[in-house]
CSV table of C-alpha atoms in Angstrom, one decimal:
chain,number,residue,atom,x,y,z
A,1,MET,CA,72.1,74.0,111.6
A,2,GLN,CA,74.3,77.0,110.7
A,3,ASN,CA,77.7,76.4,109.2
A,4,PHE,CA,80.5,79.1,109.2
A,5,THR,CA,83.3,77.1,107.7
A,6,LYS,CA,84.1,79.5,104.8
A,7,SER,CA,83.8,82.5,107.1
A,8,GLN,CA,86.3,81.0,109.5
A,9,GLU,CA,88.7,80.1,106.7
A,10,LEU,CA,88.6,83.6,105.3
A,11,LEU,CA,89.0,85.1,108.7
A,12,GLU,CA,92.1,83.1,109.4
A,13,ARG,CA,93.6,84.2,106.0
A,14,GLU,CA,92.8,87.9,106.5
A,15,LEU,CA,94.1,88.1,110.0
A,16,LYS,CA,97.5,87.3,108.5
A,17,VAL,CA,97.4,90.3,106.2
A,18,SER,CA,95.0,92.9,107.6
A,19,PRO,CA,94.6,93.9,111.3
A,20,LEU,CA,91.3,92.8,112.9
A,21,ALA,CA,90.3,91.3,109.5
A,22,ALA,CA,88.0,94.2,108.9
A,23,GLN,CA,88.4,97.8,107.7
A,24,THR,CA,85.8,99.1,110.2
A,25,PHE,CA,86.2,98.3,113.9
A,26,SER,CA,82.5,97.7,114.4
A,27,LYS,CA,82.5,95.1,111.5
A,28,SER,CA,85.2,93.1,113.1
A,29,TYR,CA,84.7,89.4,114.1
A,30,ARG,CA,85.3,90.6,117.7
A,31,TYR,CA,81.9,92.2,117.9
A,32,PHE,CA,80.3,88.7,117.6
A,33,CYS,CA,80.8,85.3,119.2
A,34,ASN,CA,83.8,84.0,117.3
A,35,GLY,CA,83.3,80.6,115.6
A,36,ILE,CA,79.5,80.7,115.7
A,37,ALA,CA,78.8,83.9,113.7
A,38,PRO,CA,79.3,85.1,110.2
A,39,SER,CA,82.3,87.2,109.2
A,40,TYR,CA,81.9,87.7,105.5
A,41,MET,CA,78.8,88.6,103.5
A,42,ASP,CA,78.1,87.3,100.0
A,43,HIS,CA,75.1,89.4,99.0
A,44,GLY,CA,72.0,91.3,100.2
A,45,ASP,CA,68.4,91.6,99.1
A,46,GLY,CA,66.0,94.0,100.8
A,47,CYS,CA,66.4,93.6,104.6
A,48,TYR,CA,68.2,90.2,104.3
A,49,ILE,CA,71.9,89.4,103.9
A,50,TYR,CA,73.5,86.1,102.9
A,51,ASP,CA,76.9,85.1,104.2
A,52,VAL,CA,79.6,83.2,102.3
A,53,ASP,CA,78.4,79.9,103.8
A,54,GLY,CA,74.9,80.5,102.5
A,55,ASN,CA,73.3,81.4,105.9
A,56,LYS,CA,70.5,83.9,105.7
A,57,PHE,CA,69.9,86.8,108.2
A,58,ILE,CA,67.6,89.6,108.8
A,59,ASP,CA,70.0,92.6,108.8
A,60,TYR,CA,69.5,95.0,111.6
A,61,MET,CA,73.0,96.5,111.2
A,62,CYS,CA,72.3,98.1,107.8
A,63,ALA,CA,76.1,98.4,107.3
A,64,LEU,CA,76.3,100.5,110.5
A,65,GLY,CA,73.6,102.8,109.1
A,66,PRO,CA,74.2,103.4,105.4
A,67,ILE,CA,71.5,101.0,104.1
A,68,THR,CA,68.3,103.1,104.3
A,69,VAL,CA,66.0,101.7,101.5
A,70,GLY,CA,67.3,98.1,101.5
A,71,TYR,CA,69.9,96.0,99.6
A,72,ASN,CA,69.7,95.4,95.9
A,73,ASN,CA,67.1,98.1,95.4
A,74,PRO,CA,66.2,98.2,91.6
A,75,LYS,CA,65.9,102.0,91.4
A,76,VAL,CA,69.3,102.5,93.0
A,77,ASN,CA,70.9,99.7,91.0
A,78,GLU,CA,69.6,101.2,87.8
A,79,ALA,CA,71.0,104.6,88.6
A,80,VAL,CA,74.4,103.2,89.5
A,81,ILE,CA,74.7,100.9,86.5
A,82,ASN,CA,73.8,103.7,84.1
A,83,GLN,CA,76.5,105.9,85.6
A,84,VAL,CA,79.1,103.1,85.8
A,85,LYS,CA,78.8,102.8,82.0
A,86,LYS,CA,79.8,106.4,81.7
A,87,PHE,CA,82.5,107.0,84.4
A,88,SER,CA,83.0,107.1,88.1
A,89,SER,CA,85.8,109.5,88.8
A,90,GLY,CA,86.9,111.4,85.8
A,91,SER,CA,89.0,114.4,84.7
A,92,LEU,CA,86.0,116.7,84.8
A,93,GLN,CA,82.9,116.8,87.1
A,94,SER,CA,79.6,115.1,86.5
A,95,GLU,CA,76.3,116.8,86.0
A,96,LEU,CA,75.1,114.7,88.9
A,97,GLU,CA,77.2,116.8,91.2
A,98,VAL,CA,75.1,119.8,90.4
A,99,LYS,CA,71.9,117.9,90.7
A,100,LEU,CA,72.8,116.4,94.1
A,101,ALA,CA,74.0,119.7,95.5
A,102,GLU,CA,70.8,121.4,94.5
A,103,LYS,CA,68.8,118.6,96.0
A,104,LEU,CA,70.6,118.8,99.3
A,105,CYS,CA,70.1,122.5,99.4
A,106,LYS,CA,66.4,121.9,99.1
A,107,VAL,CA,66.0,119.1,101.7
A,108,VAL,CA,68.6,120.0,104.3
A,109,PRO,CA,67.5,123.0,106.4
A,110,CYS,CA,70.9,124.6,106.9
A,111,ALA,CA,72.2,124.0,103.4
A,112,GLU,CA,72.9,127.1,101.3
A,113,MET,CA,76.0,125.4,99.8
A,114,VAL,CA,77.4,121.8,99.9
A,115,ARG,CA,80.9,120.3,99.7
A,116,PHE,CA,81.2,116.6,99.0
A,117,VAL,CA,83.8,114.3,100.5
A,118,LYS,CA,83.8,110.5,101.2
A,119,ASN,CA,83.5,109.4,104.9
A,120,GLY,CA,81.6,110.9,107.8
A,121,GLY,CA,84.8,111.9,109.5
A,122,ASP,CA,85.9,113.8,106.4
A,123,ALA,CA,82.7,115.9,106.6
A,124,THR,CA,83.0,116.7,110.3
A,125,THR,CA,86.6,117.5,109.9
A,126,ALA,CA,85.8,119.9,107.0
A,127,ALA,CA,83.2,121.5,109.2
A,128,ILE,CA,85.6,122.1,112.1
A,129,ARG,CA,88.2,123.5,109.7
A,130,LEU,CA,85.7,125.9,108.3
A,131,ALA,CA,84.6,127.0,111.8
A,132,ARG,CA,88.2,127.5,112.9
A,133,ALA,CA,89.0,129.6,109.8
A,134,TYR,CA,85.9,131.7,110.2
A,135,THR,CA,86.3,132.5,113.9
A,136,GLY,CA,90.1,132.6,114.0
A,137,ARG,CA,89.9,130.3,117.1
A,138,ASP,CA,91.2,126.8,117.8
A,139,MET,CA,89.1,125.2,120.6
A,140,VAL,CA,86.4,122.7,119.9
A,141,LEU,CA,83.7,121.4,122.2
A,142,MET,CA,82.1,118.2,121.2
A,143,SER,CA,79.5,115.6,122.3
A,144,GLY,CA,79.3,112.2,120.6
A,145,TYR,CA,81.5,110.4,118.1
A,146,HIS,CA,82.7,112.3,115.1
A,147,GLY,CA,85.2,110.1,113.3
A,148,MET,CA,88.9,109.0,113.4
A,149,HIS,CA,90.6,112.3,112.7
A,150,ASP,CA,93.0,113.7,115.3
A,151,TRP,CA,90.8,116.7,116.4
A,152,SER,CA,88.0,114.3,117.4
A,153,ILE,CA,89.6,111.0,118.5
A,154,GLY,CA,92.2,112.9,120.4
A,155,ALA,CA,89.6,113.8,123.0
A,156,SER,CA,88.6,110.2,123.5
A,157,ALA,CA,90.3,107.4,125.5
A,158,ASN,CA,91.4,105.9,122.1
A,159,ASN,CA,93.9,108.7,121.3
A,160,LYS,CA,97.1,106.7,120.9
A,161,GLY,CA,99.1,108.3,118.1
A,162,VAL,CA,97.5,111.8,118.5
A,163,PRO,CA,99.9,114.6,119.6
A,164,LYS,CA,99.1,115.8,123.1
A,165,ALA,CA,98.9,119.4,121.8
A,166,VAL,CA,96.1,118.4,119.5
A,167,CYS,CA,94.3,116.5,122.2
A,168,GLU,CA,94.1,119.6,124.3
A,169,LEU,CA,92.2,121.5,121.6
A,170,THR,CA,89.0,119.5,121.9
A,171,LYS,CA,87.0,119.0,125.0
A,172,ASN,CA,83.9,116.8,125.6
A,173,PHE,CA,80.6,118.1,127.0
A,174,GLU,CA,77.7,116.2,128.4
A,175,TYR,CA,74.6,115.7,126.1
A,176,ASN,CA,71.4,117.2,127.4
A,177,ASN,CA,73.2,119.2,130.1
A,178,LEU,CA,73.2,122.9,129.5
A,179,ASP,CA,75.0,123.7,132.7
A,180,ASP,CA,78.0,121.6,131.5
A,181,ILE,CA,78.3,123.2,128.1
A,182,LYS,CA,77.9,126.7,129.6
A,183,ALA,CA,80.6,126.1,132.1
A,184,LYS,CA,83.0,125.0,129.4
A,185,LEU,CA,82.1,127.9,127.1
A,186,GLU,CA,82.9,130.2,130.0
A,187,GLU,CA,86.1,128.4,130.9
A,188,TYR,CA,87.4,128.7,127.3
A,189,LYS,CA,85.7,132.1,126.6
A,190,GLY,CA,87.0,133.7,123.4
A,191,LYS,CA,88.8,130.5,122.4
A,192,VAL,CA,86.0,128.2,121.2
A,193,ALA,CA,85.6,128.0,117.4
A,194,ALA,CA,82.9,125.4,117.3
A,195,VAL,CA,80.3,123.4,119.3
A,196,ILE,CA,79.7,120.1,117.5
A,197,LEU,CA,77.4,117.3,118.6
A,198,GLU,CA,75.4,114.4,117.4
A,199,PRO,CA,71.9,116.0,117.8
A,200,ILE,CA,70.2,112.7,118.5
A,201,GLN,CA,71.9,110.5,121.1
A,202,SER,CA,70.2,107.7,123.1
A,203,ASN,CA,66.6,108.8,123.6
A,204,GLY,CA,67.0,112.1,121.9
A,205,PRO,CA,67.3,115.7,123.1
A,206,LYS,CA,65.3,117.1,125.9
A,207,ASP,CA,62.6,119.7,125.0
A,208,GLY,CA,64.3,122.9,124.0
A,209,TYR,CA,67.8,121.6,124.5
A,210,LEU,CA,69.0,122.0,120.9
A,211,GLN,CA,67.7,125.5,120.5
A,212,ALA,CA,69.1,126.6,123.9
A,213,LEU,CA,72.5,125.0,122.9
A,214,LYS,CA,72.5,126.9,119.6
A,215,ASP,CA,71.7,130.2,121.4
A,216,LEU,CA,74.5,129.6,124.0
A,217,THR,CA,77.0,128.7,121.2
A,218,HIS,CA,76.2,131.9,119.3
A,219,GLU,CA,76.3,134.0,122.5
A,220,TYR,CA,79.9,132.9,122.9
A,221,GLY,CA,80.8,133.6,119.3
A,222,ALA,CA,81.2,130.0,118.2
A,223,ILE,CA,79.9,128.1,115.1
A,224,PHE,CA,77.1,125.6,115.9
A,225,ILE,CA,77.5,122.2,114.1
A,226,PHE,CA,75.3,119.2,113.8
A,227,ASP,CA,77.0,115.9,113.1
A,228,GLU,CA,74.2,114.2,111.2
A,229,VAL,CA,76.3,111.4,109.8
A,230,VAL,CA,74.0,108.9,111.7
A,231,SER,CA,70.8,110.9,112.1
A,232,GLY,CA,70.7,112.4,108.6
A,233,PHE,CA,68.3,110.6,106.2
A,234,ARG,CA,67.5,108.1,108.9
A,235,TYR,CA,65.1,109.9,111.2
A,236,ALA,CA,63.8,112.3,108.7
A,237,LEU,CA,64.8,113.5,105.2
A,238,GLY,CA,66.4,116.7,106.7
A,239,GLY,CA,67.7,114.8,109.7
A,240,ALA,CA,67.5,116.1,113.3
A,241,SER,CA,67.3,119.7,112.0
A,242,GLU,CA,64.0,119.0,110.3
A,243,LEU,CA,62.8,116.8,113.2
A,244,TYR,CA,63.4,119.4,115.9
A,245,GLY,CA,63.2,122.6,114.0
A,246,VAL,CA,66.7,123.8,114.9
A,247,THR,CA,69.0,124.9,112.1
A,248,PRO,CA,72.8,124.7,112.7
A,249,ASP,CA,75.4,126.8,111.0
A,250,LEU,CA,77.0,123.7,109.5
A,251,ALA,CA,76.0,120.0,109.3
A,252,ALA,CA,77.9,116.9,108.3
A,253,PHE,CA,76.0,114.1,106.4
A,254,GLY,CA,77.0,110.6,105.3
A,255,LYS,CA,76.0,107.0,105.9
A,256,GLY,CA,72.3,106.7,104.7
A,257,MET,CA,72.5,109.3,101.9
A,258,ALA,CA,73.3,106.8,99.2
A,259,ASN,CA,72.0,103.5,100.5
A,260,GLY,CA,75.5,102.0,101.0
A,261,TYR,CA,77.6,103.9,98.5
A,262,ALA,CA,80.5,105.9,99.8
A,263,ILE,CA,79.7,109.6,100.0
A,264,SER,CA,79.4,112.3,102.6
A,265,ALA,CA,78.9,116.1,102.6
A,266,VAL,CA,79.3,119.2,104.7
A,267,ALA,CA,76.5,121.6,104.3
A,268,GLY,CA,75.7,125.0,105.7
A,269,LYS,CA,75.8,128.8,105.4
A,270,LYS,CA,77.2,130.2,102.2
A,271,GLU,CA,79.5,132.6,104.0
A,272,LEU,CA,81.1,129.6,105.8
A,273,LEU,CA,81.4,127.3,102.7
A,274,GLN,CA,82.7,130.0,100.5
A,275,GLN,CA,85.9,130.0,102.5
A,276,ILE,CA,86.9,127.0,100.4
A,277,GLU,CA,87.2,129.5,97.6
A,278,GLN,CA,89.4,131.7,99.8
A,279,GLY,CA,92.1,129.2,100.8
A,280,VAL,CA,90.4,126.8,103.4
A,281,PHE,CA,91.6,123.5,102.1
A,282,VAL,CA,88.8,121.0,101.7
A,283,SER,CA,89.7,118.9,98.6
A,284,THR,CA,89.6,115.2,97.9
A,285,THR,CA,90.3,113.1,94.8
A,286,PHE,CA,87.1,111.1,95.2
A,287,GLY,CA,84.8,113.8,96.5
A,288,GLY,CA,83.3,114.1,93.0
A,289,ASP,CA,82.8,110.4,92.4
A,290,SER,CA,79.7,110.3,90.3
A,291,VAL,CA,78.6,106.7,91.0
A,292,PRO,CA,77.7,107.3,94.7
A,293,MET,CA,76.1,110.6,93.6
A,294,ALA,CA,73.8,108.7,91.2
A,295,ALA,CA,73.0,106.3,94.1
A,296,ALA,CA,72.3,109.3,96.4
A,297,LEU,CA,69.9,110.9,94.0
A,298,ALA,CA,68.0,107.7,93.5
A,299,THR,CA,68.0,107.0,97.3
A,300,ILE,CA,66.7,110.4,98.2
A,301,GLU,CA,63.9,110.1,95.6
A,302,ILE,CA,62.8,107.0,97.5
A,303,LEU,CA,63.1,108.6,100.9
A,304,GLU,CA,60.9,111.5,99.6
A,305,GLN,CA,58.0,109.2,99.0
A,306,PRO,CA,55.0,109.7,101.3
A,307,GLY,CA,55.0,107.3,104.2
A,308,PHE,CA,58.6,106.2,104.1
A,309,TYR,CA,59.6,107.5,107.5
A,310,GLU,CA,56.1,106.7,109.0
A,311,HIS,CA,56.7,103.1,108.1
A,312,ILE,CA,60.1,102.9,109.7
A,313,ASN,CA,58.8,104.5,112.9
A,314,LYS,CA,55.9,102.1,113.0
A,315,ILE,CA,58.2,99.1,112.9
A,316,GLY,CA,60.6,100.6,115.3
A,317,LYS,CA,57.9,101.4,117.9
A,318,MET,CA,56.6,97.8,117.6
A,319,GLN,CA,60.1,96.5,118.4
A,320,LEU,CA,60.8,99.0,121.3
A,321,GLU,CA,57.5,98.2,122.9
A,322,GLY,CA,58.0,94.4,122.4
A,323,VAL,CA,61.5,94.5,123.9
A,324,SER,CA,60.3,96.4,126.9
A,325,LYS,CA,57.6,93.8,127.5
A,326,LEU,CA,60.1,91.0,127.2
A,327,ILE,CA,62.4,92.6,129.8
A,328,GLU,CA,59.5,92.7,132.2
A,329,LYS,CA,58.5,89.1,131.3
A,330,TYR,CA,61.9,87.8,132.4
A,331,SER,CA,62.4,90.4,135.2
A,332,LEU,CA,65.7,91.5,133.7
A,333,GLN,CA,65.4,95.2,134.6
A,334,ASP,CA,68.7,95.0,136.5
A,335,VAL,CA,70.7,93.9,133.4
A,336,LEU,CA,68.7,95.1,130.4
A,337,SER,CA,67.1,98.3,129.3
A,338,VAL,CA,65.6,99.8,126.1
A,339,SER,CA,67.1,102.9,124.7
A,340,GLY,CA,67.0,104.9,121.5
A,341,MET,CA,64.3,106.0,119.1
A,342,PRO,CA,62.3,103.8,116.6
A,343,ALA,CA,64.7,104.1,113.7
A,344,HIS,CA,67.7,103.5,115.8
A,345,GLY,CA,67.1,101.8,119.1
A,346,GLY,CA,67.5,98.6,121.0
A,347,VAL,CA,69.0,97.0,124.1
A,348,ASN,CA,71.5,98.1,126.7
A,349,PHE,CA,73.4,95.6,128.8
A,350,GLU,CA,74.7,95.9,132.3
A,351,GLY,CA,76.8,93.5,134.4
A,352,HIS,CA,75.4,91.4,137.3
A,353,GLY,CA,77.3,89.5,139.9
A,354,LYS,CA,80.2,87.8,138.3
A,355,LEU,CA,78.9,88.5,134.8
A,356,SER,CA,80.2,91.5,132.9
A,357,TYR,CA,78.0,93.4,130.5
A,358,LEU,CA,79.9,91.6,127.7
A,359,ASP,CA,79.0,88.2,129.1
A,360,ILE,CA,75.3,89.2,129.0
A,361,GLN,CA,75.7,90.7,125.5
A,362,SER,CA,77.4,87.5,124.3
A,363,VAL,CA,74.4,85.4,125.3
A,364,TYR,CA,72.2,87.8,123.4
A,365,SER,CA,74.4,87.9,120.3
A,366,GLN,CA,74.7,84.1,120.1
A,367,THR,CA,71.0,83.5,120.4
A,368,MET,CA,70.1,86.2,117.8
A,369,ILE,CA,72.5,84.8,115.3
A,370,GLU,CA,71.2,81.3,115.9
A,371,ASN,CA,67.7,82.6,115.1
A,372,GLY,CA,68.8,84.4,111.9
A,373,ILE,CA,69.0,87.9,113.2
A,374,LEU,CA,72.1,90.0,112.6
A,375,VAL,CA,72.3,92.8,115.2
A,376,PHE,CA,74.7,94.2,117.8
A,377,ALA,CA,72.3,95.6,120.3
A,378,ILE,CA,71.0,98.8,118.8
A,379,TRP,CA,69.3,98.4,115.4
A,380,ASN,CA,69.1,100.3,112.2
A,381,LEU,CA,66.0,99.9,110.1
A,382,SER,CA,65.8,100.1,106.3
A,383,GLY,CA,62.6,100.8,104.3
A,384,SER,CA,62.4,97.2,103.3
A,385,ILE,CA,61.7,95.9,106.8
A,386,THR,CA,58.1,94.7,107.5
A,387,GLU,CA,56.1,93.6,110.5
A,388,LYS,CA,57.0,90.0,109.6
A,389,GLU,CA,60.7,90.6,110.2
A,390,ALA,CA,59.9,92.7,113.3
A,391,GLN,CA,58.0,89.7,114.8
A,392,LEU,CA,60.9,87.3,114.0
A,393,TYR,CA,63.2,89.8,115.8
A,394,LEU,CA,61.0,89.8,118.9
A,395,ASP,CA,60.7,86.0,118.8
A,396,ALA,CA,64.5,85.7,118.8
A,397,THR,CA,64.8,88.3,121.5
A,398,ASP,CA,62.4,86.3,123.7
A,399,LYS,CA,64.7,83.3,123.4
A,400,ALA,CA,67.8,85.4,124.1
A,401,PHE,CA,66.3,86.9,127.2
A,402,ALA,CA,65.2,83.5,128.5
A,403,LEU,CA,68.9,82.4,128.3
A,404,ILE,CA,70.1,85.7,129.9
A,405,ARG,CA,67.7,85.0,132.8
A,406,LYS,CA,69.2,81.5,133.1
A,407,ALA,CA,72.8,83.0,133.0
A,408,VAL,CA,71.9,85.6,135.6
A,409,ASP,CA,70.3,83.0,137.9
A,410,ALA,CA,73.4,80.8,137.6
A,411,ASP,CA,75.8,83.7,137.8
A,412,SER,CA,77.6,82.0,134.9
A,413,VAL,CA,77.5,81.5,131.1
A,414,ASP,CA,79.0,78.0,131.4
A,415,GLY,CA,76.9,75.6,129.3
A,416,ILE,CA,75.2,78.5,127.6
A,417,LEU,CA,77.9,80.1,125.4
A,418,ARG,CA,79.2,77.8,122.7
A,419,GLY,CA,81.7,80.1,121.0
A,420,GLY,CA,83.9,83.0,121.9
A,421,LYS,CA,82.6,86.0,123.8
A,422,VAL,CA,81.9,89.4,122.2
A,423,ASP,CA,85.2,91.3,122.7
A,424,PRO,CA,85.0,94.8,121.0
A,425,VAL,CA,88.2,96.8,120.5
A,426,PHE,CA,86.8,99.7,122.5
A,427,LYS,CA,85.1,98.6,125.7
A,428,ARG,CA,83.0,100.4,128.4
A,429,ASN,CA,84.2,100.1,132.0
A,430,ILE,CA,83.0,96.7,133.0
A,431,LYS,CA,80.9,96.6,136.1
């Protein structure tokens, strides 16, 4: 029987001194069933994590994407420890900065130059600033999530605190819909500095979409940007650009580059990056932090090994196919569906009768936790995952879907849910 006593005690303490008791929205206790789920991690090893109460879970969150090779990897640890003994951030740069920049220029298709920052949003924001400076224009067209900075979050429903004038400078376009982006490029003709998107969303781009989008963007004189913060180093070493053979003008990378250590980068054409030498301000105190650079070099060396991505895709396909069969087994097509690609895929939830999609997701979340699986709905896979863990995931999913079937038949979660419901900060429209 799982015990979450220490997690609950820590949660109560932190809620008094830090909003949401988490520094990342998606790591907040509100994304799980409160009272019957872990909130604080003690340590990780491979594809497993251990919480502060000693409970063990197969980790399908991978820190929201950064863990690519697995926790406590000896090669990454050794590189980090060796550099920690020297310095992390210092008064001069590290030799590792040169090596990592050179490495990225080799493995990232668009990279002629690289600028290092810290978070994914730093990298996307740097890319937008470079595009605006280069074109002399202000408008941005975007598709996907690109971080918390004003230019991006101002175009979302979560734009409290962003000046209205800033919100008006960014417009969303629909992924995989060329007619939509063309209409917006025409509407803001001569004003668009950049078209930025997450190149892999849901089930990925339609055939020819990314190239056609690039051509349209250039036709209207804008800079074409890939936000590869999620897709970079997860689907392929060179990200979506390598996977689909489409090279953007600029690309933002982060998350999986250093197996959990904080680093991100904007990469792209030399003529765009060199603007930093000409007055475009992209400068951070910790951009040259050498410890995550050591981790990144060690991580990329592992990712370069033959078979790394083939292994992740094999496990992911096994899970996607298994989940699809379980949805059919329990006739849950009205409330559940499979989406995504092998390295980053999972389950979607829909409401039914009196049940909201969050009711359905709460039953799923509770059951997965009870069976030692830490997952939201969409998984990330690290290189340390094996078929053994994949089968345990599918066994837990079978139990979760059986209970969802029971809840749907009863049109109620009474007697099924034992803790609080999943209650994310940002919600979809509940059906």
